[in-house]
PDB file of C-alpha atoms in Angstrom:
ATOM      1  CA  UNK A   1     -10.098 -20.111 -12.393  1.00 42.00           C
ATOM      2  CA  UNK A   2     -10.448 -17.117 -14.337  1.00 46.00           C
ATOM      3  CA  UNK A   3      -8.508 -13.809 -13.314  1.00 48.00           C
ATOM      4  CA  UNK A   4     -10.195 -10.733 -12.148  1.00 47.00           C
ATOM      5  CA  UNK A   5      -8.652  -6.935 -12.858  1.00 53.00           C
ATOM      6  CA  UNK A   6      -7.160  -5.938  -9.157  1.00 52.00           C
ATOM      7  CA  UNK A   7      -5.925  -2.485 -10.954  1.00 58.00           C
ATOM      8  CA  UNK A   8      -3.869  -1.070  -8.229  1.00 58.00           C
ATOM      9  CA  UNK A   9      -5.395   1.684  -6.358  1.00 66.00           C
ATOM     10  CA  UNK A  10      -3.294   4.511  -5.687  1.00 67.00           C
ATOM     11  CA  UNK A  11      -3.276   4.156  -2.016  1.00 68.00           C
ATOM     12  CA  UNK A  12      -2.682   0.418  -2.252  1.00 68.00           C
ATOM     13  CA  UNK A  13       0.319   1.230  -4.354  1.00 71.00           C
ATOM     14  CA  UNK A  14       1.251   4.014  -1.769  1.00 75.00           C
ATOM     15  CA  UNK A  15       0.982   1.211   0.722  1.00 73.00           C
ATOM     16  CA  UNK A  16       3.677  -0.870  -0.766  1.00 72.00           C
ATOM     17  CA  UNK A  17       6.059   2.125  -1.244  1.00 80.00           C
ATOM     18  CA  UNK A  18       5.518   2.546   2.404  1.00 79.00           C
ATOM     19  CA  UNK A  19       6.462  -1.128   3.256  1.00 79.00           C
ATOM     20  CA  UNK A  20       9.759  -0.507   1.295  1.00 82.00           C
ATOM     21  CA  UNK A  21      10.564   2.426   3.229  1.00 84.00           C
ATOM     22  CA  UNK A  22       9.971   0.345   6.660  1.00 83.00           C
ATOM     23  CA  UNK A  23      12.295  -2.092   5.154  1.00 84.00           C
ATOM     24  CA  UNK A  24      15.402   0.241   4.515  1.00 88.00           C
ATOM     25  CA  UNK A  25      14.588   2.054   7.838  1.00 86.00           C
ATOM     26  CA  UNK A  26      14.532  -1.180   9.528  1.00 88.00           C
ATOM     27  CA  UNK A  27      18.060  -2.014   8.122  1.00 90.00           C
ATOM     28  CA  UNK A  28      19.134   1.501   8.509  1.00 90.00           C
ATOM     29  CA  UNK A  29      17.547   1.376  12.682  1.00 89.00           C
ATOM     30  CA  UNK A  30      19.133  -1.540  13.121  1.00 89.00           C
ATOM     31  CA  UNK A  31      23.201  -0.745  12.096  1.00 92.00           C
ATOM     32  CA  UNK A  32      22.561   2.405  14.229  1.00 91.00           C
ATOM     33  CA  UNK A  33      21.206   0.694  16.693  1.00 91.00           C
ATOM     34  CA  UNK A  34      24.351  -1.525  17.007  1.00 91.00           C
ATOM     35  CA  UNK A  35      27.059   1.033  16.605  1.00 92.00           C
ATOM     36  CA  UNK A  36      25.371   2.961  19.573  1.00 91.00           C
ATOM     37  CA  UNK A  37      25.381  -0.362  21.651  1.00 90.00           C
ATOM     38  CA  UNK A  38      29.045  -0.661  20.200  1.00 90.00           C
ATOM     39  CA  UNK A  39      29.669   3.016  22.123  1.00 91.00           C
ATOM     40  CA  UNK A  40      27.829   2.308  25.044  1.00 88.00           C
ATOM     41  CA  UNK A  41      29.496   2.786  28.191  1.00 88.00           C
ATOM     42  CA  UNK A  42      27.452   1.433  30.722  1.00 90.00           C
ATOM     43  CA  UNK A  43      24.793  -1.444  30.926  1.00 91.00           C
ATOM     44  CA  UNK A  44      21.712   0.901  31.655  1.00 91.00           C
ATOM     45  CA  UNK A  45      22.500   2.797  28.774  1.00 89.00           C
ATOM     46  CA  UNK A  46      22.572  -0.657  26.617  1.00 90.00           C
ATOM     47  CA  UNK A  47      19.197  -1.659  28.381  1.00 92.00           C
ATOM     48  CA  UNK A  48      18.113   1.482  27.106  1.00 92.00           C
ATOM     49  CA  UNK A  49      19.011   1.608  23.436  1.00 90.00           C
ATOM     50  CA  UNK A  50      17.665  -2.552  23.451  1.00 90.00           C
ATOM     51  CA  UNK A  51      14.018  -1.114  24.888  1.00 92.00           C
ATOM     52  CA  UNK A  52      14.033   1.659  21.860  1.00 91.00           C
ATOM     53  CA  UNK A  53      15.600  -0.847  19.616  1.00 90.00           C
ATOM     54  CA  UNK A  54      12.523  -3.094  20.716  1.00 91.00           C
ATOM     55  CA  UNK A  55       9.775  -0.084  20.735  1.00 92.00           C
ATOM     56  CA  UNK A  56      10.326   0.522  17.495  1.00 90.00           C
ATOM     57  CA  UNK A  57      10.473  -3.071  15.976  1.00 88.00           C
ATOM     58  CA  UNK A  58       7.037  -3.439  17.163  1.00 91.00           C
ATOM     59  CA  UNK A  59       5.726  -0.638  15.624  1.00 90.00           C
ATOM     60  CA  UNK A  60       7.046  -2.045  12.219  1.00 87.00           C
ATOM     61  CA  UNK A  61       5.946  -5.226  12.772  1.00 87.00           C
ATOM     62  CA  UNK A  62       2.344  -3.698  13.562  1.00 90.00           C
ATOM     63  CA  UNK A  63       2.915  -1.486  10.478  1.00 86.00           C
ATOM     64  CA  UNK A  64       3.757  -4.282   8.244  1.00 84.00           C
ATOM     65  CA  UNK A  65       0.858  -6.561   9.599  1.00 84.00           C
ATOM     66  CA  UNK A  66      -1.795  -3.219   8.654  1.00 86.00           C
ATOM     67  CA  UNK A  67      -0.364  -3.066   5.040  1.00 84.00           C
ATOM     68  CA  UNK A  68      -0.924  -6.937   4.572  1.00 82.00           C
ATOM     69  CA  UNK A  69      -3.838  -6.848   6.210  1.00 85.00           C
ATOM     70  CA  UNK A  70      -5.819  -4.119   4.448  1.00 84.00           C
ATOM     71  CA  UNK A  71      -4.283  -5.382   0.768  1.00 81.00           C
ATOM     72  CA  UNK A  72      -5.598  -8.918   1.569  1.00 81.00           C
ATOM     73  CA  UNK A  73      -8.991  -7.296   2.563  1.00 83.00           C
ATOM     74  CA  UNK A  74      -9.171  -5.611  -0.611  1.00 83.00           C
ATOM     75  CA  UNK A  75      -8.347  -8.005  -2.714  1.00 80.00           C
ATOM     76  CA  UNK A  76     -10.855 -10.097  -1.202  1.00 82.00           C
ATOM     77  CA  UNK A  77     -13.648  -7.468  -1.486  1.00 82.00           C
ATOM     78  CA  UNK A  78     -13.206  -7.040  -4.625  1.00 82.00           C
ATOM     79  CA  UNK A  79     -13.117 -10.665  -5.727  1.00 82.00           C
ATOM     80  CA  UNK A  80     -16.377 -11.053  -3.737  1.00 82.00           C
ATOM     81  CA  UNK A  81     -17.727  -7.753  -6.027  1.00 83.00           C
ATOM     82  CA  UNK A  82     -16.972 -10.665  -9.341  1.00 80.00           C
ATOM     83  CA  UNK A  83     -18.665 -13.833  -7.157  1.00 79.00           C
ATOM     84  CA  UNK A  84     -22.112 -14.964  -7.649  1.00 84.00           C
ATOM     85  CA  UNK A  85     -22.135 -15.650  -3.819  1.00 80.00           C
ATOM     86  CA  UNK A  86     -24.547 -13.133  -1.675  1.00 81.00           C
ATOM     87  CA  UNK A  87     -22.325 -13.520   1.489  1.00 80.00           C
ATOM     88  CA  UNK A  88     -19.709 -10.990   1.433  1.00 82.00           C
ATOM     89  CA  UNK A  89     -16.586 -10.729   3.880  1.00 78.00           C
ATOM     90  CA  UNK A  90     -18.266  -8.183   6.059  1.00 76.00           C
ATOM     91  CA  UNK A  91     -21.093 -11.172   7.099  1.00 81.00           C
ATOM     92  CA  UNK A  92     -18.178 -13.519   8.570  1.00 78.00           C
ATOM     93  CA  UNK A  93     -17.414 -13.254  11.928  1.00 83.00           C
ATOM     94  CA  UNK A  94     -14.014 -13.478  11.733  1.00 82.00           C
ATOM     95  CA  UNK A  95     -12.137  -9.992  11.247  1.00 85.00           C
ATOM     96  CA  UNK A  96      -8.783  -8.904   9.486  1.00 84.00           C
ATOM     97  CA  UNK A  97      -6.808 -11.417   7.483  1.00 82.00           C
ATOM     98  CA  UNK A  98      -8.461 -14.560   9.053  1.00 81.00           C
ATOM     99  CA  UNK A  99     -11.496 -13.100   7.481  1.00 86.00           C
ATOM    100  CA  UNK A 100      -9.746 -12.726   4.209  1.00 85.00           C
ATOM    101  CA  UNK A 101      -8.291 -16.224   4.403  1.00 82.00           C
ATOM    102  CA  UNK A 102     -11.799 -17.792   5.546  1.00 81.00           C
ATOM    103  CA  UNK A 103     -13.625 -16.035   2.947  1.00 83.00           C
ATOM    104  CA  UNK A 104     -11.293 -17.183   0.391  1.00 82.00           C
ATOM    105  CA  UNK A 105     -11.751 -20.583   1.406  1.00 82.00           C
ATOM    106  CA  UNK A 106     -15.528 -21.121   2.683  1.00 78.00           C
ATOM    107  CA  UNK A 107     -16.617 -18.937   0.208  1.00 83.00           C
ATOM    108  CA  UNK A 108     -14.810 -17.964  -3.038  1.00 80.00           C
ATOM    109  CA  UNK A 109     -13.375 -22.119  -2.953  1.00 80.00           C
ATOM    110  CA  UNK A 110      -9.605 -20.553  -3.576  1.00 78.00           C
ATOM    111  CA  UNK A 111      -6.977 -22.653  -1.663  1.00 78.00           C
ATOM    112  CA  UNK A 112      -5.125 -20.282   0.863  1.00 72.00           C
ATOM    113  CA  UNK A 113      -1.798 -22.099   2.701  1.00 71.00           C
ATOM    114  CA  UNK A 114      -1.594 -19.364   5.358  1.00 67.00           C
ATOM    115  CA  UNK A 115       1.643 -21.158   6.960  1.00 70.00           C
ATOM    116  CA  UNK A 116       3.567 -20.631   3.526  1.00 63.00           C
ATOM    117  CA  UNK A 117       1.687 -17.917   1.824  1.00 54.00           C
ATOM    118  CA  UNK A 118       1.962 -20.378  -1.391  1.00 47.00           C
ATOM    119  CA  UNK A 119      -2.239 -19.484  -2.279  1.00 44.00           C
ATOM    120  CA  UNK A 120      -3.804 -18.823  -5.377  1.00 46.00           C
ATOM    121  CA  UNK A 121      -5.769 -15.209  -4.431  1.00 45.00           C
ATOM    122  CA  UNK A 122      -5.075 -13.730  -7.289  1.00 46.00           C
ATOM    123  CA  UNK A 123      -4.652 -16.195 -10.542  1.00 43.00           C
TER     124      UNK A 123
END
């Protein structure tokens, strides 16, 4: 398979500085989060500090899941750009990374394990 140039956009790399910030603030939410629940008094407060704890998991996890998403869509893009294949990722029904992953497949032949992220996008 021969390699393509995926020259790092700036707001790709921006991306991944981004994802290492959620990291350390996840670690750093997280050790707050259980010396508060250390202090708590009272169970309502504890029910409280879980739901925030919670809240703002999800919103890293949904964070996280954009970043992947949108660097796996433009990786994709722009190995379609290099195909000789008219179809392009937009003309699949599927949307986001299943997109990605069946484009890869159906289209650009490049083996994609989604359940181990072991795939060869980018060779």
């Amino acid at each position: 398979m021969n390699s393509f140039d995926t020259g790092m956009s700036l707001p790709r790399f921006l991306q991944f500085i981004d994802l290492a910030y959620l990291v350390e603030g996840t670690r750093l939410t997280n050790e707050q989060f259980d010396k508060m629940m250390l202090e708590a008094a009272d169970d309502d407060r504890k029910r409280n500090i879980n739901a925030t704890r919670q809240n703002i998991m999800r919103s890293i996890f949904i964070s996280s899941f954009s970043i992947l998403e949108q660097n796996l869509d433009e990786i994709v893009q722009m190995k379609s750009k290099a195909a000789p294949v008219d179809i392009k990722p937009n003309d699949l029904k599927d949307r986001g990374i299943q997109r990605s992953i069946t484009y890869a497949t159906k289209v650009l032949n490049i083996e994609v394990d989604p359940n181990g992220w072991t795939h060869k996008l980018i060779s």
